[in-house]
Coordinates of C-alpha atoms in Angstrom, one line a residue:
Chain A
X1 CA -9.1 -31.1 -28.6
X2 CA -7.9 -32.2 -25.7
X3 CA -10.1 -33.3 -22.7
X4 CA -10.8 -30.2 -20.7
X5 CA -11.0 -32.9 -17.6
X6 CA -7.9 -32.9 -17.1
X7 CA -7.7 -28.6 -16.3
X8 CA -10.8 -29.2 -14.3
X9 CA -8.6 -30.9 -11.2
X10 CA -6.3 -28.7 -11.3
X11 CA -6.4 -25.3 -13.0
X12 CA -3.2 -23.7 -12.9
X13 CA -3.5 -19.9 -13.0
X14 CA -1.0 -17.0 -14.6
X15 CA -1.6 -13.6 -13.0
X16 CA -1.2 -11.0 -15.5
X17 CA -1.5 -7.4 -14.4
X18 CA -2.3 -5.6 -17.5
X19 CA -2.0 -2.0 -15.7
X20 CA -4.5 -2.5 -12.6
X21 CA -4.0 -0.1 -9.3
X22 CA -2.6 -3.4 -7.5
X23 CA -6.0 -3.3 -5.2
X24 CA -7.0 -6.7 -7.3
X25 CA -3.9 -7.8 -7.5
X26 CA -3.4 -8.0 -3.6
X27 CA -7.0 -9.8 -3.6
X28 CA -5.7 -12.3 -6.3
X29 CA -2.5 -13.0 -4.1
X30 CA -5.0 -13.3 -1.1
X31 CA -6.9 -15.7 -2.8
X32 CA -4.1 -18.1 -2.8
X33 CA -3.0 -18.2 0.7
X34 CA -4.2 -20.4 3.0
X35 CA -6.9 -18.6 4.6
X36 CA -8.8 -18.9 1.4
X37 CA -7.1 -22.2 0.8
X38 CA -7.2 -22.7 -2.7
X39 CA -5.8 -25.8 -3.4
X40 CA -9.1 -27.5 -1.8
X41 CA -9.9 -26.9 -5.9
X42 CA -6.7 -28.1 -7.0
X43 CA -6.3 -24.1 -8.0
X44 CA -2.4 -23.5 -8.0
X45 CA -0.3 -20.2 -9.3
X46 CA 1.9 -21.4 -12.4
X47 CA 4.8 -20.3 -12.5
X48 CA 4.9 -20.3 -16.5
X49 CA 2.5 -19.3 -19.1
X50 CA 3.3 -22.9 -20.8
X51 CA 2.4 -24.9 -17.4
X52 CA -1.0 -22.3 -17.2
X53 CA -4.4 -23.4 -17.7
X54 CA -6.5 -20.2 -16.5
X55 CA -5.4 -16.5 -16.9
X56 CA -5.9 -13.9 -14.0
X57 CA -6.3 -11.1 -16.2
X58 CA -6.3 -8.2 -14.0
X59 CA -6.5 -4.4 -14.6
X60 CA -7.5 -2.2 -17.8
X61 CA -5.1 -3.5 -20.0
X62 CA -2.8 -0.6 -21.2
X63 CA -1.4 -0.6 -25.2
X64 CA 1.9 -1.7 -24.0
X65 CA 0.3 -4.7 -21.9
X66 CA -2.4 -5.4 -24.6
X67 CA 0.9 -7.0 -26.7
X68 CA 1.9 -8.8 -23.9
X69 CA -1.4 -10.2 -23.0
X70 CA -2.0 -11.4 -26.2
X71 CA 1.6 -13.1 -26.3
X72 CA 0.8 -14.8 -23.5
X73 CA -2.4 -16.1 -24.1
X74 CA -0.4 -17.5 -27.2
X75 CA 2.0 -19.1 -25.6
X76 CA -0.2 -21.1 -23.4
X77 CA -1.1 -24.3 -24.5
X78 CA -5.2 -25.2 -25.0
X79 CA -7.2 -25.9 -23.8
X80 CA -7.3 -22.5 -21.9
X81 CA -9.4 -19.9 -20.0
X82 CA -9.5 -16.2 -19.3
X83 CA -11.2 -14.8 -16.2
X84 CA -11.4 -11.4 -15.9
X85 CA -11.1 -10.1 -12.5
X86 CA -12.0 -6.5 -11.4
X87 CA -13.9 -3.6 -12.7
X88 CA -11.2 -2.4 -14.9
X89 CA -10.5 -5.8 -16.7
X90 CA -14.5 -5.9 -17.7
X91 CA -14.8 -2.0 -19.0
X92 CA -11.9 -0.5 -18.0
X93 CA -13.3 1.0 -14.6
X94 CA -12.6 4.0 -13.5
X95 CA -9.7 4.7 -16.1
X96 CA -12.4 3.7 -19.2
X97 CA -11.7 6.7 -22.0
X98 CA -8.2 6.8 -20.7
X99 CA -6.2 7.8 -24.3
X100 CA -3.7 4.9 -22.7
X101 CA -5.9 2.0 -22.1
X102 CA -8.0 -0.4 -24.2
X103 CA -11.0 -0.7 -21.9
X104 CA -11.0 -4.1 -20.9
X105 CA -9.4 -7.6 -21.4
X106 CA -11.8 -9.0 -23.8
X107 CA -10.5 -6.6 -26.2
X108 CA -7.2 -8.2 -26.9
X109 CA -8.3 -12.2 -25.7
X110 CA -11.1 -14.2 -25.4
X111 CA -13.1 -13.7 -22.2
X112 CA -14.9 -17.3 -20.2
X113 CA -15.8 -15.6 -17.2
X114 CA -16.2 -12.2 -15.7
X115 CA -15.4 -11.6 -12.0
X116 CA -17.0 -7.9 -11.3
X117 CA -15.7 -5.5 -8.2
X118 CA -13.4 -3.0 -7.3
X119 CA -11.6 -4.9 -6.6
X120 CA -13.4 -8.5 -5.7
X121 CA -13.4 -10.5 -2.5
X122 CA -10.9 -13.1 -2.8
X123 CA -14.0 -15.1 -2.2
X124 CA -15.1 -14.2 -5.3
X125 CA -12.0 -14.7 -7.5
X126 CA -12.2 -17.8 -6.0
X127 CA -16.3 -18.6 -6.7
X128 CA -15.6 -17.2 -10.1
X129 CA -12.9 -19.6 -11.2
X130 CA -14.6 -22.7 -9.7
X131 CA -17.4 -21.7 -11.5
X132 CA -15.6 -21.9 -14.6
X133 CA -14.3 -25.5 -13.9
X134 CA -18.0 -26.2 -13.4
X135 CA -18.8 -24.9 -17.1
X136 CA -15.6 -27.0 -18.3
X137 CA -17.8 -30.1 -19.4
X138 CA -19.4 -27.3 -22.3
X139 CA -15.4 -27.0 -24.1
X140 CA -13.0 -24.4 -24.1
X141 CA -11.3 -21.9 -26.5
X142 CA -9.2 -24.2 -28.8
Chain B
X1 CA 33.5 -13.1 -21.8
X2 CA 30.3 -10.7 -23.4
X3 CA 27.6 -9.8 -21.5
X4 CA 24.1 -11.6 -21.5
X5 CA 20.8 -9.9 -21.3
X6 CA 18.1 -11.6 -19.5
X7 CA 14.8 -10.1 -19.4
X8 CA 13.0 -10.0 -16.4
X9 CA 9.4 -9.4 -16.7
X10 CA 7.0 -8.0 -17.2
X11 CA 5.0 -11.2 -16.5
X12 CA 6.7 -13.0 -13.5
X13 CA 5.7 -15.0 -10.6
X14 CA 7.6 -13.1 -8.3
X15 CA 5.8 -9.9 -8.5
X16 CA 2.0 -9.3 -9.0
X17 CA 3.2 -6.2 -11.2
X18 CA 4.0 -5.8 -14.7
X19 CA 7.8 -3.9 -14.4
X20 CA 10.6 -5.3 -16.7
X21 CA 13.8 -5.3 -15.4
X22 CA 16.7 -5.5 -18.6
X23 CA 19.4 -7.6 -16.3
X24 CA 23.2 -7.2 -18.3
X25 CA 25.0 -10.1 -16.5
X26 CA 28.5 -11.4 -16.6
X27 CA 28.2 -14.7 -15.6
X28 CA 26.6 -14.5 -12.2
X29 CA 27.1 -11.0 -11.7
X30 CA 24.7 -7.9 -12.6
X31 CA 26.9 -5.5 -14.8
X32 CA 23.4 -3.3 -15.7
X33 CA 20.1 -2.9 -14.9
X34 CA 17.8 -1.5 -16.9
X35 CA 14.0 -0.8 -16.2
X36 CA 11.2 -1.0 -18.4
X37 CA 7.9 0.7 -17.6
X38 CA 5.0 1.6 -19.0
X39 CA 2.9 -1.5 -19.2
X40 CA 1.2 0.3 -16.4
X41 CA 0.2 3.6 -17.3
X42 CA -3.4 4.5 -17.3
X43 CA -3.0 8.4 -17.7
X44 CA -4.6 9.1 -14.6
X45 CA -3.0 12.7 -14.8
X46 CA -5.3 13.3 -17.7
X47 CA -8.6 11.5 -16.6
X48 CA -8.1 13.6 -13.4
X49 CA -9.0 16.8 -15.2
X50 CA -12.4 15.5 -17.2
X51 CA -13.9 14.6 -13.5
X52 CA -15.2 17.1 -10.7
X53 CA -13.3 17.5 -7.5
X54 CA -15.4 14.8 -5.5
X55 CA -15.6 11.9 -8.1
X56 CA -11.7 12.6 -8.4
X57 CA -11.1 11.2 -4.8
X58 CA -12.2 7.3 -6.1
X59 CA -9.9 8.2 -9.4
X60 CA -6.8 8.8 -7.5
X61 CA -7.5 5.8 -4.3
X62 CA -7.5 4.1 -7.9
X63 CA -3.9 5.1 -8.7
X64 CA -2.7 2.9 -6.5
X65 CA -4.4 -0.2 -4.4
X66 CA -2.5 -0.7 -1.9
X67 CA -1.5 2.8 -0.6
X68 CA -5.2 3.7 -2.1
X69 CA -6.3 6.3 1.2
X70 CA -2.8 8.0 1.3
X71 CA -3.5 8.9 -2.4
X72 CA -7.2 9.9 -1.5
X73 CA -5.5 12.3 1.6
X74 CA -3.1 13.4 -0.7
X75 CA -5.5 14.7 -3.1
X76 CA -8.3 15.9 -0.4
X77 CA -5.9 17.4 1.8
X78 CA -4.4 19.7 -1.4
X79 CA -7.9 20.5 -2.3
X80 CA -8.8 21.6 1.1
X81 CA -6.3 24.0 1.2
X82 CA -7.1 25.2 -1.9
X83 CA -10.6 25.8 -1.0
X84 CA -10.1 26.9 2.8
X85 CA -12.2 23.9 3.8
X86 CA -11.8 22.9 7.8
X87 CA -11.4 19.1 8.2
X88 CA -13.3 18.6 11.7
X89 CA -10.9 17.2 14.6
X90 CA -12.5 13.8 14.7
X91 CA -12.6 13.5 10.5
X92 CA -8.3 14.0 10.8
X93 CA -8.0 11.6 13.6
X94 CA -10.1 8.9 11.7
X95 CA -7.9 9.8 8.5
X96 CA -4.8 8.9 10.0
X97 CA -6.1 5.8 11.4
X98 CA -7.2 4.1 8.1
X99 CA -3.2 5.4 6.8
X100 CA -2.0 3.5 9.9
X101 CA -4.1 0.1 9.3
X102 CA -3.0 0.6 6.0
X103 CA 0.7 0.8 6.5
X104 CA 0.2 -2.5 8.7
X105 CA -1.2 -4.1 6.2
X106 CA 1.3 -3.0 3.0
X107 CA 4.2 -3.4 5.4
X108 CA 3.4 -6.9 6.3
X109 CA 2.2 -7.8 2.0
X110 CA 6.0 -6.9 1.6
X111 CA 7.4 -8.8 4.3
X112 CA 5.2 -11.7 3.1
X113 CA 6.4 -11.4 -0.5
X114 CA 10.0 -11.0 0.2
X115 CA 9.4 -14.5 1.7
X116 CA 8.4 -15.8 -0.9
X117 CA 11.1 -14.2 -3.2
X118 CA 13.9 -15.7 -1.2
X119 CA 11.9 -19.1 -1.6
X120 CA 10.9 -18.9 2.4
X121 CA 6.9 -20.4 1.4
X122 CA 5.7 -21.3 4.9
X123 CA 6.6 -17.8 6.0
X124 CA 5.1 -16.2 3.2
X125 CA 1.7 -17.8 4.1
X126 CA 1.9 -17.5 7.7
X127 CA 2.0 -13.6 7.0
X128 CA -0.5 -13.6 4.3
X129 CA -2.7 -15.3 7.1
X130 CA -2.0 -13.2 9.6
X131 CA -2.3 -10.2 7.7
X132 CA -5.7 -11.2 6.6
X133 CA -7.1 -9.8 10.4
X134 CA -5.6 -6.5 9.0
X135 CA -8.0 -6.5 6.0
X136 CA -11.0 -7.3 8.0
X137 CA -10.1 -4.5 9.9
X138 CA -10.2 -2.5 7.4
X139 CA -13.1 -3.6 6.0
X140 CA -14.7 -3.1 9.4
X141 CA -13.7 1.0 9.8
X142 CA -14.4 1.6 6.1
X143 CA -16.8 -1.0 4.2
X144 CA -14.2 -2.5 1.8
X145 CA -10.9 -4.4 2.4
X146 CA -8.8 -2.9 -0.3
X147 CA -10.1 0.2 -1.9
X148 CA -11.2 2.0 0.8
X149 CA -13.0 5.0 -0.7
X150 CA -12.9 6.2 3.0
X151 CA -12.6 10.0 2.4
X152 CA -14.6 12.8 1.4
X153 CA -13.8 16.3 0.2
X154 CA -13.6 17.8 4.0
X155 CA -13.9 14.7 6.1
X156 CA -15.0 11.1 6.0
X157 CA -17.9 9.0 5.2
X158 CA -18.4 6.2 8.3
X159 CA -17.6 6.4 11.8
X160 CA -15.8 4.0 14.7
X161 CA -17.9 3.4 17.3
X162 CA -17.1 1.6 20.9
X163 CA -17.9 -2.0 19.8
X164 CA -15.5 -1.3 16.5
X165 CA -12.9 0.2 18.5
X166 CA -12.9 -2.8 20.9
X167 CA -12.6 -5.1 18.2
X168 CA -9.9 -2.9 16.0
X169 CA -7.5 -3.4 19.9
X170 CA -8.2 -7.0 20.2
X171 CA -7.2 -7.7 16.9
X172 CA -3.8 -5.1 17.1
X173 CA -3.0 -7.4 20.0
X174 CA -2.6 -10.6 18.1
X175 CA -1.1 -8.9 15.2
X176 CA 1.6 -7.3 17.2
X177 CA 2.9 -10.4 19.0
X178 CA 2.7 -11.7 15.6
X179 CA 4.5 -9.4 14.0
X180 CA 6.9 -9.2 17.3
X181 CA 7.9 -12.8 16.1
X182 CA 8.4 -12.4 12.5
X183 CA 11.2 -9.6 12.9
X184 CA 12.9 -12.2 15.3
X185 CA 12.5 -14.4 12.1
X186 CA 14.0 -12.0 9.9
X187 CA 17.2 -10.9 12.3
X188 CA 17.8 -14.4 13.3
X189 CA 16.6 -16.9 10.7
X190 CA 20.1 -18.5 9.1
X191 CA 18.6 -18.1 5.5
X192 CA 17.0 -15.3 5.3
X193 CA 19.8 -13.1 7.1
X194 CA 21.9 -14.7 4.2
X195 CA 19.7 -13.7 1.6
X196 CA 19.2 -10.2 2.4
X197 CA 22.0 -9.3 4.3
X198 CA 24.8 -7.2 2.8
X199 CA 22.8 -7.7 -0.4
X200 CA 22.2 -4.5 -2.5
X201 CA 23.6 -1.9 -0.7
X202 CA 22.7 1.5 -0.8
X203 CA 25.0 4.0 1.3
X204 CA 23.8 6.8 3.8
X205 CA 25.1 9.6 1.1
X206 CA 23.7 7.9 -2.1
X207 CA 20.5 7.3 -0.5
X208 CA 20.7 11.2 -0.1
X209 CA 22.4 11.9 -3.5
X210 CA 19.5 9.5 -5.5
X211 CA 16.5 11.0 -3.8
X212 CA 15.4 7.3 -2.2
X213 CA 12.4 7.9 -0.1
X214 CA 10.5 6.2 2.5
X215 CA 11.4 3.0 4.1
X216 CA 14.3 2.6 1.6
X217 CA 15.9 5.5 2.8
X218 CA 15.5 5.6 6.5
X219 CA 16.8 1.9 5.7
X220 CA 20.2 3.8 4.6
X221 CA 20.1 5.6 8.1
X222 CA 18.7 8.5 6.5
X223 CA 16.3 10.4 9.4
X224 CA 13.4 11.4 7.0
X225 CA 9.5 10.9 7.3
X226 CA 6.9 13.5 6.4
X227 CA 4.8 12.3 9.3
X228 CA 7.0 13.8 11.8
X229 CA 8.9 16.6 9.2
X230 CA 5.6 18.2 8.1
X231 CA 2.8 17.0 9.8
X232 CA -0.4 16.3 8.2
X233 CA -4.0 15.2 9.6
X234 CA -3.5 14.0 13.4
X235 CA 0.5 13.3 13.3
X236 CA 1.3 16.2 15.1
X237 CA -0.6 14.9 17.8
X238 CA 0.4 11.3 18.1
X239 CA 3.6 10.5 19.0
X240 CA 5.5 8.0 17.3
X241 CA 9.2 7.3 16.8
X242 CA 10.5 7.4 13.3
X243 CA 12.6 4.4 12.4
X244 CA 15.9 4.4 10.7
X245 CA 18.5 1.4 10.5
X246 CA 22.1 1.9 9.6
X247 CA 23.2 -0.9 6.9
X248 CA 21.5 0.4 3.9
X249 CA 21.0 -3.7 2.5
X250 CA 17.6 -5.6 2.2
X251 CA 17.4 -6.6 5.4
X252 CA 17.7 -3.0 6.9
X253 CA 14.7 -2.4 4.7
X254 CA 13.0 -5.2 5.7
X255 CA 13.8 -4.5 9.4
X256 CA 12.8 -0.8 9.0
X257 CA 9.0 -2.1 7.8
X258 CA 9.1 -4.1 11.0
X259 CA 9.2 -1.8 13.7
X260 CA 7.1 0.8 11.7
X261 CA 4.3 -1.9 12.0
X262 CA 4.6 -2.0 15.5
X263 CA 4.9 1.7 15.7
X264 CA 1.4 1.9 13.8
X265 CA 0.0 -0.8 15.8
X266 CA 0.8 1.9 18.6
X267 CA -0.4 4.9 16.9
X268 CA -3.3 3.1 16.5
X269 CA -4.1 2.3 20.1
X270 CA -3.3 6.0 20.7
X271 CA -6.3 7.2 18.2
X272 CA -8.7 4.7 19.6
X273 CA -7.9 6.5 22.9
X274 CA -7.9 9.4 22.2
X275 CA -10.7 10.3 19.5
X276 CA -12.2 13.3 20.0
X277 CA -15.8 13.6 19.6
X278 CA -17.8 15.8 16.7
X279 CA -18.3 15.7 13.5
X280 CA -16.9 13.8 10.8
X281 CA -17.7 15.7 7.8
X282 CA -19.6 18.8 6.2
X283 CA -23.5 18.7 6.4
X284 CA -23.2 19.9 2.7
X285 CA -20.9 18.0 0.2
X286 CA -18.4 20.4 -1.5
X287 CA -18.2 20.9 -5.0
X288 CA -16.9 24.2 -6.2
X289 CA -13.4 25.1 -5.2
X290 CA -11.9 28.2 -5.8
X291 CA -9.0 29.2 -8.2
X292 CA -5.7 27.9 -6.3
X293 CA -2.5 26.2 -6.3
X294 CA -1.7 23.5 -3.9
X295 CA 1.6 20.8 -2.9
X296 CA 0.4 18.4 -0.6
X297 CA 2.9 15.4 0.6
X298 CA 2.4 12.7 2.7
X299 CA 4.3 9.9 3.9
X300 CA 2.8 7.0 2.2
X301 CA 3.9 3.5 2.7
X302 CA 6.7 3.3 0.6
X303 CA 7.5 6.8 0.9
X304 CA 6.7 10.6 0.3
X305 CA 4.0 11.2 -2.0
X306 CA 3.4 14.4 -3.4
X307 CA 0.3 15.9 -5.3
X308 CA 0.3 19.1 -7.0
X309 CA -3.3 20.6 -7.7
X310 CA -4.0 23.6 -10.0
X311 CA -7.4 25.4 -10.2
X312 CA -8.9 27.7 -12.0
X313 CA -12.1 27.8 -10.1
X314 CA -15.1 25.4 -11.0
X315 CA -16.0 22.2 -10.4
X316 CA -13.1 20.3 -12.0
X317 CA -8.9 20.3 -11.6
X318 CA -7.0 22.2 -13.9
X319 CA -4.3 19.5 -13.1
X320 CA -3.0 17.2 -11.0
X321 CA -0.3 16.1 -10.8
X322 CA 1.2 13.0 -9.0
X323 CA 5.0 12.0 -8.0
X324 CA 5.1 8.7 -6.0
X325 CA 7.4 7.7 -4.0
X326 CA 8.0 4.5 -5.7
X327 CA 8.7 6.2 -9.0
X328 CA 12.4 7.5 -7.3
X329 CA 12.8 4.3 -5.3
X330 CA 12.6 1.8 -8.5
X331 CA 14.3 4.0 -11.3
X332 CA 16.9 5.5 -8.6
X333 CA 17.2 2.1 -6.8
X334 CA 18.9 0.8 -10.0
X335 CA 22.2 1.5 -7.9
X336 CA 21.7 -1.1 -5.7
X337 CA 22.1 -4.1 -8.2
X338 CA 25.7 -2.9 -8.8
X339 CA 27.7 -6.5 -8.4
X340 CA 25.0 -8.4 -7.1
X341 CA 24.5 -11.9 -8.3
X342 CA 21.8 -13.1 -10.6
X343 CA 19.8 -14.2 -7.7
X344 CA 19.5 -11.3 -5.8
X345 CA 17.7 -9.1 -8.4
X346 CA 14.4 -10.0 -7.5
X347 CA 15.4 -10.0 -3.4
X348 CA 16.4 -6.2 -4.2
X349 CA 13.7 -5.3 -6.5
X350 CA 11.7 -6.5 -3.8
X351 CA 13.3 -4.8 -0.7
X352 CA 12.6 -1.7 -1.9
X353 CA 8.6 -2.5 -1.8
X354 CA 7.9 -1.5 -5.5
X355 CA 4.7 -0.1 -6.5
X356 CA 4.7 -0.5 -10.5
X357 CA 1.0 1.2 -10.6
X358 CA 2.1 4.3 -8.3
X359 CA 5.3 4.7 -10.7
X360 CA 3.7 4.5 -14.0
X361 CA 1.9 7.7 -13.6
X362 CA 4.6 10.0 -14.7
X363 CA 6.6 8.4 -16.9
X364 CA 6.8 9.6 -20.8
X365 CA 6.5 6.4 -23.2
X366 CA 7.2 6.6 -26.7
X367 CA 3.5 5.6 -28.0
X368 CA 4.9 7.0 -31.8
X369 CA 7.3 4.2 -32.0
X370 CA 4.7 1.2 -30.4
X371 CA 7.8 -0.1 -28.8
X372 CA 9.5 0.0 -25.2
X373 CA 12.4 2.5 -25.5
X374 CA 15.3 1.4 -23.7
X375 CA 17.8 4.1 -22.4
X376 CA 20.7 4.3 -20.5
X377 CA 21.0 4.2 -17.2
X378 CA 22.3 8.1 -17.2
X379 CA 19.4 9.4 -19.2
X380 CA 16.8 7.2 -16.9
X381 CA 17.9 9.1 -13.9
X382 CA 18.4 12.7 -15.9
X383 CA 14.8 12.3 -17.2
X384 CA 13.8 11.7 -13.5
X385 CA 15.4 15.1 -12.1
X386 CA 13.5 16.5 -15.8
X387 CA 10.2 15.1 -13.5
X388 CA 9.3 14.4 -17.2

């Protein structure tokens, strides 16, 4: 396994909409600008699944994204994380039944950490990944 | 030399939005573009008809994020005129100024991601911060920065008050001289008039032929805008110019979003101003409507957006049915990649302000199969005019 230290000072995240309204996918993009100023955590968008340490999984996660969500989960190398960000990538939200969707991201990947709201503050995407780096020292999903 | 197909998508960095984009190129030059949809579709349509009439108003905000309270007037504005309901004076004022702080905001996300696209960082930030005054603006008139949940069947659910509106004007006059100095950036920066210039054209009579809406078509000099065409809430009592730039490339779009900002940053001075007093909604919350059919249109963001509600009495939608105005701007806007280099895919795909979650609500995808189907471009636009 290798040493989760070296994701914890410097996660670098892939945003995956897996069929989310955009509403916390504009928060997600917030949360990386400098009025939020991420990198104070060493939290940087990737701009590769193979450089990625933490996936954004927003949205309900439609059939057809539920394949690609699980493809690039594969492809990124461990150790790695999935936060879930938004009230449809928990349950599904307000489109939870939907004959199109499969109710939330921990149904296709392994969920770490669960970032609730519709959609969250970017304050909260923010407090929910550093909170994961602060778990870090318990091991990740090999 | 044969033809390469590079995939695009669905997972990129340049857009937040799962869309694929099946580039055929010749070297550097785009031969084909096909699009790829349907990682985003959530089958609103059909959820719409299992909920009543009021808890359908957070379903369809939820269509789409950005433009969320255009989609909620959509809807409540159809309903209303299914069930004769009178929106009071001061409700429609309020209405239209949420759209306009909303339009600020989604104009300025877009300019901020197109610079980024082009590889401008520094201006993408500084737009991103200054845009974030926008949010808090919002958040001050309705409770919540993105999804609004602002409207109510026949009015809306918090009012502005003196100290808000004084703080709404202060902030306007920051984000205007901002704003004022970011189109100079776009006309007059070296790069970025480089970038977007001249690159994917669309012409005054293809804009026309293809059905482009919104931004992207008053972009190709095309004088169209449901605010001022069929006016809805308050527009026919604020005036407002609507913008249209002749050279039909990027940076006509892009240039287009500009002075619309500062048109909404007017409008909404205007409102402040001139609220009338009353009411903002019913004393009783509405929950049967009448058998009825309905359009309703507005001009969202990106373009016209048009609801068609069905009932058959009750307390639920027979259907709804939703046709956004991205859905004609990214499946029709395939024209514009004709002979553009490699390069300029995503500055295109991006000039034209896509809304993949607004698009995906109408498309048909092959679940039988399990597998994207890819057509032609011919039967991707004859299965638009089909409004599958």
């Amino acid at each position: 396994m290798v040493s989760t230290k070296v994701v914890k000072y410097s996660p670098w995240l892939l945003h995956f909409n897996t069929g989310a309204c955009n509403g916390c996918d504009i928060e997600v993009l917030a949360a990386l600008t400098p009025y939020y100023d991420p990198e104070r955590f060493g939290v940087k968008l990737a701009p590769n699944p193979r450089h990625a340490d933490v996936m954004v999984v927003t949205g309900a996660v439609t059939k057809k994204a539920g394949e690609r969500l699980n493809r690039l989960y594969e492809q990124m190398p461990s150790p790695k994380f999935v936060v879930a960000v938004g009230a449809c990538a928990i349950s599904g939200g307000v489109f939870s039944g939907s004959y199109s969707v499969l109710n939330g991201a921990n149904k296709v990947v392994p969920v770490s950490m669960y970032v609730p709201g519709c959609p969250p503050r970017p304050e909260a995407i923010l407090y929910g990944i550093v909170k994961l780096l602060s778990k870090l020292d318990g091991g990740g999903n090999e | 030399m044969s033809l390469i197909e590079i995939p695009v998508g669905p997972q990129h960095p340049a857009l937040h939005e799962p869309i694929m984009l099946r580039v055929k190129a010749d070297g550097e030059r785009v031969v084909d573009v096909q699009v790829v949809t349907g990682y985003n579709h959530r089958g609103a349509e059909k959820l719409g008809e299992r909920n009543t009439w009021s808890k359908n108003v957070f379903l369809y905000s939820r269509v789409c994020g950005i433009c969320n309270t255009v989609h909620a007037q959509t809807y409540t504005q159809g309903v209303e005129a299914i069930g004769n309901v009178e929106v009071p004076p001061r409700a429609q004022y309020l209405r239209t100024l949420i759209m306009e702080l909303e339009r600020i905001h989604s104009h300025m996300l877009i300019s901020a991601v197109m610079a980024e696209i082009v590889g401008f960082d520094s201006l993408f930030m500084l737009i991103m911060r200054d845009r974030e005054p926008v949010m808090m603006l919002k958040e001050l008139v309705t409770g919540n920065r993105v999804l609004s949940d602002y409207y109510t069947l026949g009015g809306v659910r918090r009012d502005v008050d003196e100290v808000k509106k004084d703080k709404i004007l202060k902030v306007l006059e920051s984000v205007e001289g901002r704003m004022k100095y970011y189109k100079k950036v776009f006309e007059e920066d070296f790069t970025l008039s480089r970038r977007l210039g001249g690159v994917g054209v669309v012409r005054h009579d293809e804009a026309v032929r293809y059905s482009l809406v919104g931004p992207t078509l008053r972009g190709s000099g095309v004088k169209s805008d449901v605010r001022a065409d069929d006016p809805y809430a308050a527009y026919g009592e604020i005036p407002f110019n609507v913008i249209t730039y002749d050279g039909g490339d990027s940076l006509s779009r892009m240039l287009v979003r500009f002075d619309e900002t500062l048109e909404s940053i007017e409008m909404v001075r205007y409102i402040l101003n001139h609220l009338p007093q009353g009411p903002i909604a019913p004393k009783t919350p509405i929950r049967i409507i009448p058998a009825g059919e309905a359009f309703s249109r507005v001009e969202a963001p990106r373009g016209e957006l048009f609801y068609h509600i069905v009932s058959k009495g009750g307390d639920k939608p027979y259907r709804v049915k939703v046709r956004t105005p991205s859905f004609h701007n990214i499946i029709n806007g395939v024209i514009a990649y004709r002979e553009a280099n490699i390069a300029d895919v995503p500055v295109i795909l991006a000039s034209v302000d896509p809304c993949i979650s607004c698009t995906e609500r109408v498309l048909v995808i092959d679940e039988r199969s399990g597998k994207a189907r890819s057509l032609r471009l011919k039967d991707l636009s004859r299965g638009l005019l089909d409004g599958s």
